[in-house]
Structures are given as C-alpha cells and as structure tokens.
Tab-separated table of N, CA and C in Angstrom:
chain	number	residue	atom	x	y	z
A	1	UNK	N	-40.819	25.316	27.484
A	1	UNK	CA	-40.111	24.256	26.787
A	1	UNK	C	-38.901	24.861	26.083
A	2	UNK	N	-37.768	24.224	26.275
A	2	UNK	CA	-36.518	24.719	25.704
A	2	UNK	C	-36.435	24.322	24.228
A	3	UNK	N	-36.012	25.248	23.410
A	3	UNK	CA	-35.885	24.990	21.978
A	3	UNK	C	-34.637	24.138	21.732
A	4	UNK	N	-34.829	22.968	21.157
A	4	UNK	CA	-33.717	22.042	20.921
A	4	UNK	C	-32.711	22.603	19.918
A	5	UNK	N	-33.169	23.361	18.938
A	5	UNK	CA	-32.268	23.926	17.938
A	5	UNK	C	-31.354	24.977	18.550
A	6	UNK	N	-31.876	25.749	19.486
A	6	UNK	CA	-31.058	26.746	20.175
A	6	UNK	C	-29.971	26.044	20.973
A	7	UNK	N	-30.346	24.947	21.632
A	7	UNK	CA	-29.375	24.184	22.421
A	7	UNK	C	-28.267	23.620	21.521
A	8	UNK	N	-28.636	23.053	20.368
A	8	UNK	CA	-27.640	22.502	19.445
A	8	UNK	C	-26.730	23.592	18.906
A	9	UNK	N	-27.302	24.738	18.570
A	9	UNK	CA	-26.496	25.850	18.064
A	9	UNK	C	-25.519	26.325	19.121
A	10	UNK	N	-25.967	26.410	20.367
A	10	UNK	CA	-25.094	26.821	21.467
A	10	UNK	C	-23.964	25.813	21.641
A	11	UNK	N	-24.292	24.526	21.562
A	11	UNK	CA	-23.278	23.481	21.695
A	11	UNK	C	-22.254	23.583	20.572
A	12	UNK	N	-22.711	23.802	19.360
A	12	UNK	CA	-21.799	23.935	18.221
A	12	UNK	C	-20.896	25.142	18.405
A	13	UNK	N	-21.463	26.262	18.862
A	13	UNK	CA	-20.644	27.458	19.078
A	13	UNK	C	-19.608	27.214	20.161
A	14	UNK	N	-19.996	26.491	21.214
A	14	UNK	CA	-19.023	26.163	22.266
A	14	UNK	C	-17.883	25.333	21.681
A	15	UNK	N	-18.249	24.359	20.852
A	15	UNK	CA	-17.221	23.532	20.220
A	15	UNK	C	-16.317	24.386	19.333
A	16	UNK	N	-16.922	25.269	18.531
A	16	UNK	CA	-16.131	26.129	17.654
A	16	UNK	C	-15.217	27.035	18.463
A	17	UNK	N	-15.726	27.590	19.567
A	17	UNK	CA	-14.892	28.437	20.419
A	17	UNK	C	-13.738	27.641	21.016
A	18	UNK	N	-14.038	26.407	21.452
A	18	UNK	CA	-12.978	25.561	21.993
A	18	UNK	C	-11.943	25.269	20.906
A	19	UNK	N	-12.417	25.042	19.689
A	19	UNK	CA	-11.511	24.781	18.579
A	19	UNK	C	-10.601	25.978	18.346
A	20	UNK	N	-11.181	27.161	18.337
A	20	UNK	CA	-10.397	28.372	18.093
A	20	UNK	C	-9.396	28.585	19.218
A	21	UNK	N	-9.836	28.354	20.463
A	21	UNK	CA	-8.952	28.579	21.603
A	21	UNK	C	-7.805	27.572	21.630
A	22	UNK	N	-8.102	26.301	21.405
A	22	UNK	CA	-7.068	25.275	21.537
A	22	UNK	C	-6.282	25.068	20.254
A	23	UNK	N	-6.831	25.528	19.152
A	23	UNK	CA	-6.212	25.340	17.835
A	23	UNK	C	-5.958	23.862	17.528
A	24	UNK	N	-6.779	23.007	18.072
A	24	UNK	CA	-6.687	21.581	17.778
A	24	UNK	C	-7.730	21.222	16.739
A	25	UNK	N	-7.384	20.271	15.934
A	25	UNK	CA	-8.314	19.803	14.919
A	25	UNK	C	-8.541	18.329	15.169
A	26	UNK	N	-9.780	17.948	15.352
A	26	UNK	CA	-10.105	16.543	15.532
A	26	UNK	C	-10.605	16.027	14.192
A	27	UNK	N	-9.905	15.025	13.666
A	27	UNK	CA	-10.275	14.492	12.363
A	27	UNK	C	-11.659	13.859	12.449
A	28	UNK	N	-12.535	14.195	11.521
A	28	UNK	CA	-13.864	13.584	11.523
A	28	UNK	C	-13.743	12.063	11.481
A	29	UNK	N	-14.596	11.413	12.258
A	29	UNK	CA	-14.514	9.967	12.421
A	29	UNK	C	-14.625	9.215	11.095
A	30	UNK	N	-15.515	9.654	10.217
A	30	UNK	CA	-15.695	8.967	8.940
A	30	UNK	C	-14.423	9.030	8.089
A	31	UNK	N	-13.793	10.203	8.052
A	31	UNK	CA	-12.558	10.359	7.282
A	31	UNK	C	-11.445	9.491	7.873
A	32	UNK	N	-11.357	9.480	9.196
A	32	UNK	CA	-10.354	8.669	9.878
A	32	UNK	C	-10.566	7.189	9.577
A	33	UNK	N	-11.816	6.742	9.664
A	33	UNK	CA	-12.116	5.330	9.381
A	33	UNK	C	-11.815	4.972	7.922
A	34	UNK	N	-12.091	5.881	6.999
A	34	UNK	CA	-11.797	5.628	5.590
A	34	UNK	C	-10.292	5.477	5.372
A	35	UNK	N	-9.519	6.354	6.005
A	35	UNK	CA	-8.060	6.255	5.880
A	35	UNK	C	-7.556	4.943	6.473
A	36	UNK	N	-8.111	4.546	7.631
A	36	UNK	CA	-7.706	3.285	8.246
A	36	UNK	C	-8.094	2.101	7.363
A	37	UNK	N	-9.267	2.174	6.740
A	37	UNK	CA	-9.709	1.127	5.824
A	37	UNK	C	-8.737	1.013	4.648
A	38	UNK	N	-8.360	2.162	4.105
A	38	UNK	CA	-7.438	2.174	2.968
A	38	UNK	C	-6.079	1.590	3.369
A	39	UNK	N	-5.609	1.943	4.542
A	39	UNK	CA	-4.333	1.418	5.034
A	39	UNK	C	-4.411	-0.092	5.203
A	40	UNK	N	-5.495	-0.587	5.798
A	40	UNK	CA	-5.656	-2.037	5.962
A	40	UNK	C	-5.716	-2.743	4.613
A	41	UNK	N	-6.378	-2.122	3.648
A	41	UNK	CA	-6.441	-2.687	2.298
A	41	UNK	C	-5.043	-2.770	1.693
A	42	UNK	N	-4.263	-1.706	1.841
A	42	UNK	CA	-2.900	-1.703	1.308
A	42	UNK	C	-2.040	-2.778	1.968
A	43	UNK	N	-2.175	-2.933	3.282
A	43	UNK	CA	-1.378	-3.946	3.977
A	43	UNK	C	-1.740	-5.349	3.496
A	44	UNK	N	-3.042	-5.601	3.283
A	44	UNK	CA	-3.449	-6.905	2.748
A	44	UNK	C	-2.910	-7.103	1.334
A	45	UNK	N	-2.980	-6.045	0.523
A	45	UNK	CA	-2.478	-6.117	-0.850
A	45	UNK	C	-0.974	-6.396	-0.855
A	46	UNK	N	-0.237	-5.720	0.006
A	46	UNK	CA	1.209	-5.949	0.077
A	46	UNK	C	1.509	-7.380	0.514
A	47	UNK	N	0.714	-7.898	1.442
A	47	UNK	CA	0.874	-9.294	1.857
A	47	UNK	C	0.625	-10.245	0.698
A	48	UNK	N	-0.418	-9.965	-0.076
A	48	UNK	CA	-0.725	-10.780	-1.252
A	48	UNK	C	0.413	-10.712	-2.269
A	49	UNK	N	0.907	-9.504	-2.517
A	49	UNK	CA	1.994	-9.334	-3.486
A	49	UNK	C	3.236	-10.107	-3.039
A	50	UNK	N	3.523	-10.064	-1.749
A	50	UNK	CA	4.672	-10.792	-1.223
A	50	UNK	C	4.486	-12.298	-1.399
A	51	UNK	N	3.287	-12.794	-1.098
A	51	UNK	CA	2.987	-14.221	-1.285
A	51	UNK	C	3.120	-14.632	-2.748
A	52	UNK	N	2.585	-13.818	-3.647
A	52	UNK	CA	2.673	-14.121	-5.073
A	52	UNK	C	4.120	-14.103	-5.559
A	53	UNK	N	4.896	-13.191	-5.012
A	53	UNK	CA	6.301	-13.101	-5.388
A	53	UNK	C	7.052	-14.361	-4.938
A	54	UNK	N	6.745	-14.829	-3.742
A	54	UNK	CA	7.344	-16.075	-3.243
A	54	UNK	C	6.932	-17.231	-4.150
A	55	UNK	N	5.666	-17.262	-4.522
A	55	UNK	CA	5.167	-18.310	-5.417
A	55	UNK	C	5.922	-18.284	-6.756
A	56	UNK	N	6.149	-17.103	-7.294
A	56	UNK	CA	6.874	-16.980	-8.570
A	56	UNK	C	8.317	-17.449	-8.430
A	57	UNK	N	8.962	-17.106	-7.319
A	57	UNK	CA	10.350	-17.559	-7.101
A	57	UNK	C	10.401	-19.073	-6.952
A	58	UNK	N	9.406	-19.643	-6.277
A	58	UNK	CA	9.350	-21.101	-6.150
A	58	UNK	C	9.134	-21.757	-7.511
A	59	UNK	N	8.302	-21.147	-8.328
A	59	UNK	CA	8.055	-21.671	-9.681
A	59	UNK	C	9.335	-21.644	-10.501
A	60	UNK	N	10.067	-20.554	-10.389
A	60	UNK	CA	11.337	-20.429	-11.100
A	60	UNK	C	12.298	-21.547	-10.662
A	61	UNK	N	12.352	-21.809	-9.368
A	61	UNK	CA	13.216	-22.868	-8.838
A	61	UNK	C	12.801	-24.234	-9.377
A	62	UNK	N	11.499	-24.498	-9.402
A	62	UNK	CA	10.995	-25.770	-9.939
A	62	UNK	C	11.407	-25.961	-11.391
A	63	UNK	N	11.288	-24.909	-12.167
A	63	UNK	CA	11.624	-24.985	-13.592
A	63	UNK	C	13.102	-25.296	-13.775
A	64	UNK	N	13.935	-24.671	-12.963
A	64	UNK	CA	15.378	-24.877	-13.100
A	64	UNK	C	15.810	-26.281	-12.680
A	65	UNK	N	14.987	-26.980	-11.898
A	65	UNK	CA	15.313	-28.346	-11.479
A	65	UNK	C	15.195	-29.331	-12.644
A	66	UNK	N	14.335	-28.997	-13.597
A	66	UNK	CA	14.121	-29.874	-14.739
A	66	UNK	C	15.068	-29.498	-15.866
A	67	UNK	N	15.153	-30.394	-16.840
A	67	UNK	CA	15.989	-30.102	-18.000
A	67	UNK	C	15.435	-28.850	-18.674
A	68	UNK	N	16.254	-27.835	-18.694
A	68	UNK	CA	15.813	-26.535	-19.187
A	68	UNK	C	16.901	-25.999	-20.093
A	69	UNK	N	16.527	-25.311	-21.117
A	69	UNK	CA	17.477	-24.750	-22.074
A	69	UNK	C	18.427	-23.794	-21.353
A	70	UNK	N	19.691	-24.165	-21.290
A	70	UNK	CA	20.686	-23.358	-20.561
A	70	UNK	C	20.897	-21.992	-21.184
A	71	UNK	N	20.522	-21.829	-22.435
A	71	UNK	CA	20.645	-20.521	-23.079
A	71	UNK	C	19.692	-19.506	-22.438
A	72	UNK	N	18.678	-20.022	-21.765
A	72	UNK	CA	17.696	-19.148	-21.119
A	72	UNK	C	18.050	-18.842	-19.662
A	73	UNK	N	19.149	-19.393	-19.190
A	73	UNK	CA	19.533	-19.220	-17.791
A	73	UNK	C	19.716	-17.748	-17.408
A	74	UNK	N	20.303	-16.970	-18.298
A	74	UNK	CA	20.512	-15.547	-18.003
A	74	UNK	C	19.173	-14.829	-17.804
A	75	UNK	N	18.193	-15.166	-18.632
A	75	UNK	CA	16.861	-14.567	-18.466
A	75	UNK	C	16.247	-14.960	-17.122
A	76	UNK	N	16.430	-16.215	-16.750
A	76	UNK	CA	15.894	-16.683	-15.470
A	76	UNK	C	16.572	-15.960	-14.301
A	77	UNK	N	17.869	-15.724	-14.426
A	77	UNK	CA	18.586	-14.969	-13.390
A	77	UNK	C	18.056	-13.538	-13.309
A	78	UNK	N	17.739	-12.955	-14.458
A	78	UNK	CA	17.162	-11.608	-14.469
A	78	UNK	C	15.812	-11.576	-13.752
A	79	UNK	N	14.996	-12.598	-13.978
A	79	UNK	CA	13.718	-12.666	-13.266
A	79	UNK	C	13.945	-12.823	-11.759
A	80	UNK	N	14.910	-13.659	-11.394
A	80	UNK	CA	15.217	-13.837	-9.969
A	80	UNK	C	15.609	-12.499	-9.340
A	81	UNK	N	16.432	-11.732	-10.042
A	81	UNK	CA	16.849	-10.412	-9.556
A	81	UNK	C	15.647	-9.480	-9.421
A	82	UNK	N	14.765	-9.513	-10.399
A	82	UNK	CA	13.565	-8.665	-10.345
A	82	UNK	C	12.655	-9.071	-9.180
A	83	UNK	N	12.556	-10.378	-8.912
A	83	UNK	CA	11.739	-10.839	-7.784
A	83	UNK	C	12.331	-10.358	-6.456
A	84	UNK	N	13.637	-10.424	-6.343
A	84	UNK	CA	14.305	-9.962	-5.115
A	84	UNK	C	14.097	-8.461	-4.935
A	85	UNK	N	14.218	-7.708	-6.021
A	85	UNK	CA	13.982	-6.262	-5.950
A	85	UNK	C	12.534	-5.982	-5.564
A	86	UNK	N	11.621	-6.766	-6.077
A	86	UNK	CA	10.201	-6.601	-5.742
A	86	UNK	C	9.973	-6.824	-4.246
A	87	UNK	N	10.638	-7.828	-3.673
A	87	UNK	CA	10.545	-8.052	-2.226
A	87	UNK	C	11.001	-6.821	-1.451
A	88	UNK	N	12.115	-6.233	-1.879
A	88	UNK	CA	12.645	-5.038	-1.209
A	88	UNK	C	11.676	-3.865	-1.344
A	89	UNK	N	11.114	-3.688	-2.530
A	89	UNK	CA	10.151	-2.601	-2.753
A	89	UNK	C	8.906	-2.775	-1.879
A	90	UNK	N	8.448	-4.006	-1.757
A	90	UNK	CA	7.276	-4.290	-0.922
A	90	UNK	C	7.583	-3.967	0.539
A	91	UNK	N	8.777	-4.329	0.998
A	91	UNK	CA	9.171	-4.037	2.384
A	91	UNK	C	9.196	-2.529	2.644
A	92	UNK	N	9.719	-1.771	1.691
A	92	UNK	CA	9.759	-0.307	1.829
A	92	UNK	C	8.337	0.260	1.886
A	93	UNK	N	7.477	-0.213	0.998
A	93	UNK	CA	6.084	0.254	0.989
A	93	UNK	C	5.369	-0.098	2.290
A	94	UNK	N	5.639	-1.285	2.800
A	94	UNK	CA	5.006	-1.690	4.056
A	94	UNK	C	5.409	-0.748	5.184
A	95	UNK	N	6.680	-0.326	5.201
A	95	UNK	CA	7.137	0.640	6.210
A	95	UNK	C	6.421	1.977	6.042
A	96	UNK	N	6.262	2.423	4.797
A	96	UNK	CA	5.560	3.688	4.532
A	96	UNK	C	4.113	3.627	5.010
A	97	UNK	N	3.441	2.533	4.703
A	97	UNK	CA	2.037	2.383	5.089
A	97	UNK	C	1.918	2.304	6.613
A	98	UNK	N	2.827	1.583	7.246
A	98	UNK	CA	2.817	1.473	8.704
A	98	UNK	C	3.079	2.827	9.355
A	99	UNK	N	3.980	3.615	8.775
A	99	UNK	CA	4.254	4.958	9.298
A	99	UNK	C	3.011	5.840	9.185
A	100	UNK	N	2.306	5.730	8.076
A	100	UNK	CA	1.067	6.490	7.906
A	100	UNK	C	0.037	6.051	8.939
A	101	UNK	N	-0.049	4.761	9.162
A	101	UNK	CA	-0.987	4.234	10.150
A	101	UNK	C	-0.679	4.784	11.541
A	102	UNK	N	0.593	4.884	11.882
A	102	UNK	CA	0.955	5.406	13.203
A	102	UNK	C	0.610	6.888	13.336
A	103	UNK	N	0.645	7.627	12.227
A	103	UNK	CA	0.205	9.026	12.266
A	103	UNK	C	-1.299	9.112	12.539
A	104	UNK	N	-2.048	8.170	11.998
A	104	UNK	CA	-3.498	8.194	12.180
A	104	UNK	C	-3.915	7.809	13.589
A	105	UNK	N	-3.051	7.112	14.290
A	105	UNK	CA	-3.372	6.710	15.652
A	105	UNK	C	-3.627	7.944	16.510
A	106	UNK	N	-2.927	9.007	16.216
A	106	UNK	CA	-3.131	10.271	16.936
A	106	UNK	C	-4.343	10.975	16.341
A	107	UNK	N	-5.393	11.077	17.125
A	107	UNK	CA	-6.624	11.668	16.594
A	107	UNK	C	-6.598	13.184	16.618
A	108	UNK	N	-5.801	13.771	17.472
A	108	UNK	CA	-5.771	15.224	17.578
A	108	UNK	C	-4.546	15.727	16.836
A	109	UNK	N	-4.772	16.641	15.919
A	109	UNK	CA	-3.698	17.185	15.105
A	109	UNK	C	-3.498	18.641	15.497
A	110	UNK	N	-2.377	18.928	16.094
A	110	UNK	CA	-2.119	20.268	16.604
A	110	UNK	C	-1.790	21.237	15.478
A	111	UNK	N	-2.440	22.393	15.523
A	111	UNK	CA	-2.199	23.492	14.591
A	111	UNK	C	-2.311	23.098	13.122
A	112	UNK	N	-2.939	22.014	12.836
A	112	UNK	CA	-3.115	21.612	11.450
A	112	UNK	C	-1.842	21.111	10.792
A	113	UNK	N	-0.715	21.139	11.503
A	113	UNK	CA	0.555	20.719	10.901
A	113	UNK	C	0.571	19.221	10.651
A	114	UNK	N	0.097	18.455	11.608
A	114	UNK	CA	0.125	17.003	11.451
A	114	UNK	C	-0.921	16.560	10.440
A	115	UNK	N	-2.072	17.222	10.427
A	115	UNK	CA	-3.097	16.862	9.440
A	115	UNK	C	-2.570	17.063	8.031
A	116	UNK	N	-1.791	18.113	7.836
A	116	UNK	CA	-1.195	18.364	6.527
A	116	UNK	C	-0.178	17.268	6.205
A	117	UNK	N	0.589	16.863	7.207
A	117	UNK	CA	1.560	15.783	7.015
A	117	UNK	C	0.852	14.483	6.649
A	118	UNK	N	-0.282	14.220	7.297
A	118	UNK	CA	-1.048	13.005	7.000
A	118	UNK	C	-1.562	13.048	5.566
A	119	UNK	N	-2.109	14.180	5.166
A	119	UNK	CA	-2.620	14.301	3.789
A	119	UNK	C	-1.506	14.113	2.763
A	120	UNK	N	-0.362	14.748	3.001
A	120	UNK	CA	0.771	14.611	2.078
A	120	UNK	C	1.272	13.172	2.033
A	121	UNK	N	1.388	12.557	3.202
A	121	UNK	CA	1.855	11.169	3.273
A	121	UNK	C	0.849	10.247	2.582
A	122	UNK	N	-0.436	10.508	2.786
A	122	UNK	CA	-1.480	9.695	2.164
A	122	UNK	C	-1.389	9.769	0.644
A	123	UNK	N	-1.231	10.966	0.108
A	123	UNK	CA	-1.104	11.131	-1.347
A	123	UNK	C	0.123	10.398	-1.874
A	124	UNK	N	1.241	10.515	-1.160
A	124	UNK	CA	2.478	9.855	-1.587
A	124	UNK	C	2.303	8.335	-1.579
A	125	UNK	N	1.725	7.813	-0.502
A	125	UNK	CA	1.538	6.365	-0.400
A	125	UNK	C	0.553	5.879	-1.462
A	126	UNK	N	-0.509	6.648	-1.733
A	126	UNK	CA	-1.451	6.263	-2.793
A	126	UNK	C	-0.734	6.146	-4.135
A	127	UNK	N	0.092	7.120	-4.441
A	127	UNK	CA	0.855	7.103	-5.694
A	127	UNK	C	1.817	5.920	-5.714
A	128	UNK	N	2.539	5.724	-4.615
A	128	UNK	CA	3.496	4.619	-4.530
A	128	UNK	C	2.801	3.265	-4.659
A	129	UNK	N	1.639	3.123	-4.026
A	129	UNK	CA	0.906	1.858	-4.106
A	129	UNK	C	0.405	1.607	-5.527
A	130	UNK	N	-0.101	2.632	-6.184
A	130	UNK	CA	-0.549	2.470	-7.577
A	130	UNK	C	0.607	2.048	-8.474
A	131	UNK	N	1.754	2.692	-8.301
A	131	UNK	CA	2.937	2.331	-9.090
A	131	UNK	C	3.397	0.914	-8.775
A	132	UNK	N	3.367	0.542	-7.504
A	132	UNK	CA	3.792	-0.801	-7.100
A	132	UNK	C	2.876	-1.868	-7.691
A	133	UNK	N	1.576	-1.603	-7.687
A	133	UNK	CA	0.631	-2.558	-8.278
A	133	UNK	C	0.904	-2.754	-9.765
A	134	UNK	N	1.149	-1.660	-10.473
A	134	UNK	CA	1.452	-1.745	-11.906
A	134	UNK	C	2.747	-2.510	-12.142
A	135	UNK	N	3.774	-2.172	-11.374
A	135	UNK	CA	5.076	-2.829	-11.508
A	135	UNK	C	4.951	-4.320	-11.196
A	136	UNK	N	4.215	-4.652	-10.141
A	136	UNK	CA	4.029	-6.042	-9.752
A	136	UNK	C	3.288	-6.820	-10.841
A	137	UNK	N	2.215	-6.228	-11.348
A	137	UNK	CA	1.445	-6.890	-12.412
A	137	UNK	C	2.289	-7.101	-13.659
A	138	UNK	N	3.103	-6.110	-13.993
A	138	UNK	CA	3.975	-6.230	-15.166
A	138	UNK	C	4.971	-7.368	-14.978
A	139	UNK	N	5.599	-7.438	-13.810
A	139	UNK	CA	6.563	-8.502	-13.542
A	139	UNK	C	5.887	-9.865	-13.614
A	140	UNK	N	4.742	-9.980	-12.996
A	140	UNK	CA	4.011	-11.244	-12.987
A	140	UNK	C	3.623	-11.660	-14.410
A	141	UNK	N	3.117	-10.715	-15.194
A	141	UNK	CA	2.732	-11.014	-16.579
A	141	UNK	C	3.942	-11.314	-17.454
A	142	UNK	N	5.027	-10.566	-17.261
A	142	UNK	CA	6.256	-10.828	-18.024
A	142	UNK	C	6.755	-12.248	-17.763
A	143	UNK	N	6.756	-12.643	-16.494
A	143	UNK	CA	7.244	-13.973	-16.128
A	143	UNK	C	6.342	-15.058	-16.712
A	144	UNK	N	5.046	-14.883	-16.565
A	144	UNK	CA	4.105	-15.875	-17.101
A	144	UNK	C	4.232	-15.983	-18.621
A	145	UNK	N	4.313	-14.848	-19.301
A	145	UNK	CA	4.450	-14.854	-20.765
A	145	UNK	C	5.757	-15.507	-21.186
A	146	UNK	N	6.815	-15.176	-20.475
A	146	UNK	CA	8.125	-15.752	-20.777
A	146	UNK	C	8.078	-17.272	-20.643
A	147	UNK	N	7.475	-17.743	-19.561
A	147	UNK	CA	7.385	-19.188	-19.358
A	147	UNK	C	6.509	-19.837	-20.421
A	148	UNK	N	5.398	-19.204	-20.744
A	148	UNK	CA	4.514	-19.756	-21.778
A	148	UNK	C	5.263	-19.942	-23.091
A	149	UNK	N	5.983	-18.932	-23.503
A	149	UNK	CA	6.707	-18.982	-24.778
A	149	UNK	C	7.829	-20.014	-24.723
A	150	UNK	N	8.616	-19.998	-23.665
A	150	UNK	CA	9.824	-20.819	-23.628
A	150	UNK	C	9.598	-22.251	-23.174
A	151	UNK	N	8.634	-22.501	-22.340
A	151	UNK	CA	8.364	-23.878	-21.929
A	151	UNK	C	7.693	-24.632	-23.064
A	152	UNK	N	6.728	-24.020	-23.714
A	152	UNK	CA	6.043	-24.695	-24.815
A	152	UNK	C	6.954	-24.847	-26.023
A	153	UNK	N	7.899	-23.931	-26.172
A	153	UNK	CA	8.857	-24.024	-27.275
A	153	UNK	C	9.713	-25.283	-27.106
A	154	UNK	N	10.042	-25.593	-25.861
A	154	UNK	CA	10.883	-26.759	-25.583
A	154	UNK	C	10.141	-28.075	-25.790
A	155	UNK	N	8.816	-28.041	-25.803
A	155	UNK	CA	8.032	-29.263	-25.995
A	155	UNK	C	7.922	-29.652	-27.464
A	156	UNK	N	8.171	-28.726	-28.359
A	156	UNK	CA	7.977	-29.001	-29.788
A	156	UNK	C	9.063	-29.849	-30.368
C-alpha cells in the first residue's frame, strides 16, 4: 500500500521545483477572490456615491426653483461646484479600481513584479477609497446641515 503522505509530499516538491524553475507565482485562490470581492464592493460603493451625488444636485435644483434667499445663491453655487468635483473624483477612482481589476485578471505573476504592483495598487486604492468615502460623507453632511439651517430659517 502506497503511503498517501509520501505522495502528497512528492507532489508538493514537484510544484515547488516547478515554481523555482519557472519563477512564476500563482496567487492563492482565496487571496484572489478576496481582492475581487473588495473591488466589486468598491465599484458598488462608487455607483452608490454617484447616485447620491446626482440626488443631491437634483435637490439643489429643486430648492433653487422655489423662492429662495438670493443671498445664499453663492453658497449654493459652491455646493454645485463641489458636487461636480465629486463626480470627477468618483470617475477617477472608478478608473483606478477597474485598472486594479484588470491586473487581477492575470492569475500568473511573473518574477513577482506584477504581484508587487498589485499589492502597491491595492494599498493605494484602499487609501483613496477611504479618503473618498470621508470626503463624500462630509459633502453630504455639509449640504444637509446647510439646508436644514437655511430652509428652516426662511420659514420663521
């Protein structure tokens, strides 16, 4: 009877020898799936942020249609500018995330160079996404607070 552990050890050594000879690195499936999951999450989040930004711009337009204190017009224009900038930032982030996704499509990373590029890109995108979420939340809260203060002030 053949020892199963000897067979597994031999198979692992063959794989290790092939790895050394070819100098290719195959990303472990679990790590690859986690990165793909994170990328899909970011793409959904960016889609949500874009939708919310459109909603905020539509709200701003609705408010301006009604009798509104013209002294506040400059502030409203500033919010409009910030919303437009947010759209541009989201588009840039979407390109970054898509570029990272295209790197992951390649499962074999030659000489470890591409794997290092993926790790660096992943860290950069994680940082950029965290900053974008904070910036987006701040803009959304600033706009809501501004409207709360100024719309209710006009009712008094």
